[in-house]
Short mmCIF file of C-alpha atoms in Angstrom, two decimals:
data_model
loop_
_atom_site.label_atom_id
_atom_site.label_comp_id
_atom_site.label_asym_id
_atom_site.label_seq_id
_atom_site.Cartn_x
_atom_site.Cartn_y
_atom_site.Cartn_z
CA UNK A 884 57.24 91.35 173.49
CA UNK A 885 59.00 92.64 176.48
CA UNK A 886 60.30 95.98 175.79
CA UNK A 887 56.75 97.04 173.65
CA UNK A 888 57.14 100.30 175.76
CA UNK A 889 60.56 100.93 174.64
CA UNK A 890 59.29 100.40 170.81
CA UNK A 891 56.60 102.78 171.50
CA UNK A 892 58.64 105.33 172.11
CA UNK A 893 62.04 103.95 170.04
CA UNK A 894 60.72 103.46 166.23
CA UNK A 895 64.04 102.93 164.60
CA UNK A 896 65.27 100.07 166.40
CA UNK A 897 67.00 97.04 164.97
CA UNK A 898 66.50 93.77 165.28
CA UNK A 899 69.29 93.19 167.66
CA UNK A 900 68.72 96.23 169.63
CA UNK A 901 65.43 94.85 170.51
CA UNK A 902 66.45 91.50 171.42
CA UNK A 903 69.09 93.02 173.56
CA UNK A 904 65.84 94.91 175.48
CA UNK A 905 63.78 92.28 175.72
CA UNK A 906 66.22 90.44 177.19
CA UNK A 907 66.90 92.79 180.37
CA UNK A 908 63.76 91.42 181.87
CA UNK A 909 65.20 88.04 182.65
CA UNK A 910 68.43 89.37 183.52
CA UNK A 911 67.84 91.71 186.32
CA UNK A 912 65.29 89.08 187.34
CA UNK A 913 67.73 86.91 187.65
CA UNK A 914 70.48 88.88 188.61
CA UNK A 915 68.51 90.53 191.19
CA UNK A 916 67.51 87.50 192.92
CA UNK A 917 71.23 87.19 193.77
CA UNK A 918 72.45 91.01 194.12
CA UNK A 919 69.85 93.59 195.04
CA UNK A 920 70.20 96.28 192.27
CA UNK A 921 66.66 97.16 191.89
CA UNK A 922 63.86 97.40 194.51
CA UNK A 923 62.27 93.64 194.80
CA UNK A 924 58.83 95.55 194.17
CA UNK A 925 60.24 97.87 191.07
CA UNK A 926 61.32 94.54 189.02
CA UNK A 927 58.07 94.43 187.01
CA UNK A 928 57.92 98.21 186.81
CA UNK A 929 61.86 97.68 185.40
CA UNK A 930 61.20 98.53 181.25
CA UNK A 931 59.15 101.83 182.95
CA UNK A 932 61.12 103.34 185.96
CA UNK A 933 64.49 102.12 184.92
CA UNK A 934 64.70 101.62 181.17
CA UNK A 935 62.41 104.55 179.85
CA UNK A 936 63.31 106.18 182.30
CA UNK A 937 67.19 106.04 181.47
CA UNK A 938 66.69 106.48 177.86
CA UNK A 939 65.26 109.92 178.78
CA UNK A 940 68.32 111.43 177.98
CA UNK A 941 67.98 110.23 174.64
CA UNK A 942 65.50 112.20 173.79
CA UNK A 943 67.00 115.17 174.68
CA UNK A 944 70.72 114.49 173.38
CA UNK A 945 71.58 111.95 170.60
CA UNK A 946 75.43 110.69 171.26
CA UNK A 947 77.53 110.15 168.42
CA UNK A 948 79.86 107.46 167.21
CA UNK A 949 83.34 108.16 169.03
CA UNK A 950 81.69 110.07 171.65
CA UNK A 951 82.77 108.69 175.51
CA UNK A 952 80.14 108.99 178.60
CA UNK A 953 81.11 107.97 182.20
CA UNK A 954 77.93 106.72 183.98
CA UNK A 955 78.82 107.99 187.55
CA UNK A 956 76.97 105.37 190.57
CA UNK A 957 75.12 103.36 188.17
CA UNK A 958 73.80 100.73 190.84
CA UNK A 959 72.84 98.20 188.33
CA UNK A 960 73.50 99.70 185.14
CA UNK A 961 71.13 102.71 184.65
CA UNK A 962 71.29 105.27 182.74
CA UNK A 963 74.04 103.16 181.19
CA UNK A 964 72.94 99.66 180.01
CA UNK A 965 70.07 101.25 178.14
CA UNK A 966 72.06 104.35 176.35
CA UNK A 967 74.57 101.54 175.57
CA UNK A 968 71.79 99.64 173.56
CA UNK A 969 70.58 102.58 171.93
CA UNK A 970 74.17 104.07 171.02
CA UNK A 971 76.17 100.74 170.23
CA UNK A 972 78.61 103.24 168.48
CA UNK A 973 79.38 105.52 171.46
CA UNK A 974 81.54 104.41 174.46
CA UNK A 975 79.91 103.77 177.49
CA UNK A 976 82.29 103.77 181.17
CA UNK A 977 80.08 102.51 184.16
CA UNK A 978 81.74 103.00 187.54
CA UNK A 979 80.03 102.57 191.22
CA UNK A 980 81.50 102.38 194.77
CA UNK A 981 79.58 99.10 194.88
CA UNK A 982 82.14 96.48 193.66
CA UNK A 983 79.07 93.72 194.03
CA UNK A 984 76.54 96.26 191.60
CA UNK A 985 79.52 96.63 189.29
CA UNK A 986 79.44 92.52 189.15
CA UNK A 987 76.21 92.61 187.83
CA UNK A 988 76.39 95.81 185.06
CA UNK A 989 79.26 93.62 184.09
CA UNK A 990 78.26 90.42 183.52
CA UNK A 991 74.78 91.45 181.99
CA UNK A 992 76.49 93.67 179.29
CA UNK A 993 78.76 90.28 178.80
CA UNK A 994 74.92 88.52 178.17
CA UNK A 995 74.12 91.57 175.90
CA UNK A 996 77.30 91.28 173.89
CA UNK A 997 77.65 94.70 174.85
CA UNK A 998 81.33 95.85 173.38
CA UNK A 999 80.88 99.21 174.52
CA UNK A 1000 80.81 99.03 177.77
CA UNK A 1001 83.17 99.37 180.56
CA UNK A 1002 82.61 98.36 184.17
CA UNK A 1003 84.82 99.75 186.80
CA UNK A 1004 84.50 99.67 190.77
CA UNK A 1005 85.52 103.07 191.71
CA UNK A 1006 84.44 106.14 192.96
CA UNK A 1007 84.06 109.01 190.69
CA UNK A 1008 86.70 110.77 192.36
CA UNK A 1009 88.95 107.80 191.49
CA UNK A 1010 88.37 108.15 187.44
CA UNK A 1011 91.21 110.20 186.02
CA UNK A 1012 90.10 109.99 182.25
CA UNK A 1013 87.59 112.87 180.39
CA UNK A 1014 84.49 112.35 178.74
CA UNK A 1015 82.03 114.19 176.53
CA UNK A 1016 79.50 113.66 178.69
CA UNK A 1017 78.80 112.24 182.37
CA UNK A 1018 75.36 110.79 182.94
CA UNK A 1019 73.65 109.64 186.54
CA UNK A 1020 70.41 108.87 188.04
CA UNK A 1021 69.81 110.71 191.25
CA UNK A 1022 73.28 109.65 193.25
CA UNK A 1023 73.03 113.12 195.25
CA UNK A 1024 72.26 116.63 195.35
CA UNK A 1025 74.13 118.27 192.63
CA UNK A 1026 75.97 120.65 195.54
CA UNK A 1027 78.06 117.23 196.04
CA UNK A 1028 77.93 115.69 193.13
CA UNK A 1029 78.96 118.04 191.02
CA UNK A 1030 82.94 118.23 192.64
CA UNK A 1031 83.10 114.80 191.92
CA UNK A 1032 83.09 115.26 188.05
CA UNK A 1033 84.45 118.72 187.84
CA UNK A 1034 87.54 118.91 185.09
CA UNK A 1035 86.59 115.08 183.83
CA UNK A 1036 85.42 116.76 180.81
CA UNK A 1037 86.72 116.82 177.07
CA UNK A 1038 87.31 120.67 176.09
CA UNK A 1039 86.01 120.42 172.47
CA UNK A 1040 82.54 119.49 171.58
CA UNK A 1041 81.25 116.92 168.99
CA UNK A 1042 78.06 117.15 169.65
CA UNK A 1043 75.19 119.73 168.89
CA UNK A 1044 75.66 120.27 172.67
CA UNK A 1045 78.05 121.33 174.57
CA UNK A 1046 79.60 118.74 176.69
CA UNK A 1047 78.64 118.66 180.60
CA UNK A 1048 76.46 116.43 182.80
CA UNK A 1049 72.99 114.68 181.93
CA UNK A 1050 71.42 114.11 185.03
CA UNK A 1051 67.82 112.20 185.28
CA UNK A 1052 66.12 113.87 188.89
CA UNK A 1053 62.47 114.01 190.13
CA UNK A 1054 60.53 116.40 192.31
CA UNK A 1055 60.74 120.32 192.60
CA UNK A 1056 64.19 120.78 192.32
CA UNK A 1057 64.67 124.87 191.91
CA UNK A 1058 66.18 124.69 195.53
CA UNK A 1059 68.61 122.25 194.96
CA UNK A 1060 69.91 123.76 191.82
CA UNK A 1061 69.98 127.07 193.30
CA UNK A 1062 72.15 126.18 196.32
CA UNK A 1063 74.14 124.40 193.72
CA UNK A 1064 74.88 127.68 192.05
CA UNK A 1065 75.42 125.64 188.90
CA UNK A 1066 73.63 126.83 185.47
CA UNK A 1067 71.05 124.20 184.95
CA UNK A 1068 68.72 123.75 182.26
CA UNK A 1069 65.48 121.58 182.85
CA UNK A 1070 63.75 119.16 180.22
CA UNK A 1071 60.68 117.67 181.92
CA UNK A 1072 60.04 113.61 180.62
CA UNK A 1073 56.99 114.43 180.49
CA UNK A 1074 57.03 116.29 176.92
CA UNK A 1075 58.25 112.88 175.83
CA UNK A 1076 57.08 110.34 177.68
CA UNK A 1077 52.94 110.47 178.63
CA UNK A 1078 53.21 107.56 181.31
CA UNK A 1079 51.94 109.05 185.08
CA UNK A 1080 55.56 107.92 186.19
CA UNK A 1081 57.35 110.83 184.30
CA UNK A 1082 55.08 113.75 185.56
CA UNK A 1083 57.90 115.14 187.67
CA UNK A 1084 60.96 113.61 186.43
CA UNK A 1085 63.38 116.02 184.83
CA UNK A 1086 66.97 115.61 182.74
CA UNK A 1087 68.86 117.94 184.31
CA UNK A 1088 71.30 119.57 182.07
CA UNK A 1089 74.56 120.96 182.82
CA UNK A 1090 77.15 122.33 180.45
CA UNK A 1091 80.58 121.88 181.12
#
């Protein structure tokens, strides 16, 4: 069973749900054959460094039904894809610069039978709707990525946080969010996840 790992750390999966992760495997295998959305070498390592690793956020916030998230430079589909399987109740907007990366987050949530998914090619300075949340894996130093998603935000809160961004980031990253000058909160993976991959991978979390 492909996505074993996800179940190990997932226990209240459905059926479906599962079916839909083992079936990312042959997708971005075959997708990525075509489009390069994942490193040739990080394929194998895909339900690890890119599905776990997305679904991070879950264990730190749970979306609700109704809630929106914009998925700012998703590349391939990540965080997205994954929170959009695990949240099939929540509304998921994917946008990248990328139009030929948007291709692909589009036509595997098509494969997935994903309905709550959107797939845009734009920039993030392009989207002029607000969100609950904004989500994004590593794009660029929060000192510049921040201004790209400043005021895209929903005012009131349904969640037991407070809306703002969920950012998944590795390394030491005290300097970056200091220059930032944003208040951050860090949740190390590595509470959740005991895999050597998530020793210094953070959710970064920023309230509105």
């Amino acid at each position: 069973m492909k996505s074993a790992l996800i179940q190990k750390y997932f226990k209240d999966l459905t059926e479906q749900q599962i079916a839909q992760f083992d079936q990312l495997y042959d997708l971005y295998s075959f997708w990525n054959a075509q489009i390069n959305v994942i490193s040739r070498k990080d394929i194998d390592e895909l339900y690890e460094r890119h599905i776990l690793h997305s679904l991070g956020i879950a264990k730190f916030c749970i979306f609700r039904p109704g809630e929106t998230v914009l998925d700012v430079g998703t590349g391939g589909g990540f965080p997205g894809i994954p929170l959009a399987i695990l949240f099939p109740e929540t509304e998921f907007h994917l946008v990248d610069s990328i139009g030929k990366k948007i291709k692909v987050v589009a036509e595997v949530a098509h494969s997935l039978g994903l309905k709550n998914v959107t797939a845009s090619h734009l920039r993030a300075e392009q989207v002029i709707d607000k969100y609950d949340f904004v989500v994004s894996r590593a794009v660029t130093r929060l000192i510049d990525f921040y201004p790209w998603v400043k005021g895209k935000f929903n005012k009131e809160s349904k969640n037991a946080i407070q809306n703002g961004i969920l950012y998944l980031k590795g390394g030491d990253l005290s300097e970056e969010i200091a220059e930032s000058r944003l208040k951050a909160e860090l949740y190390p993976l590595s509470e959740y996840f005991e895999e050597e991959f998530f020793e210094t991978k953070y959710v970064v979390y920023i309230p509105q």
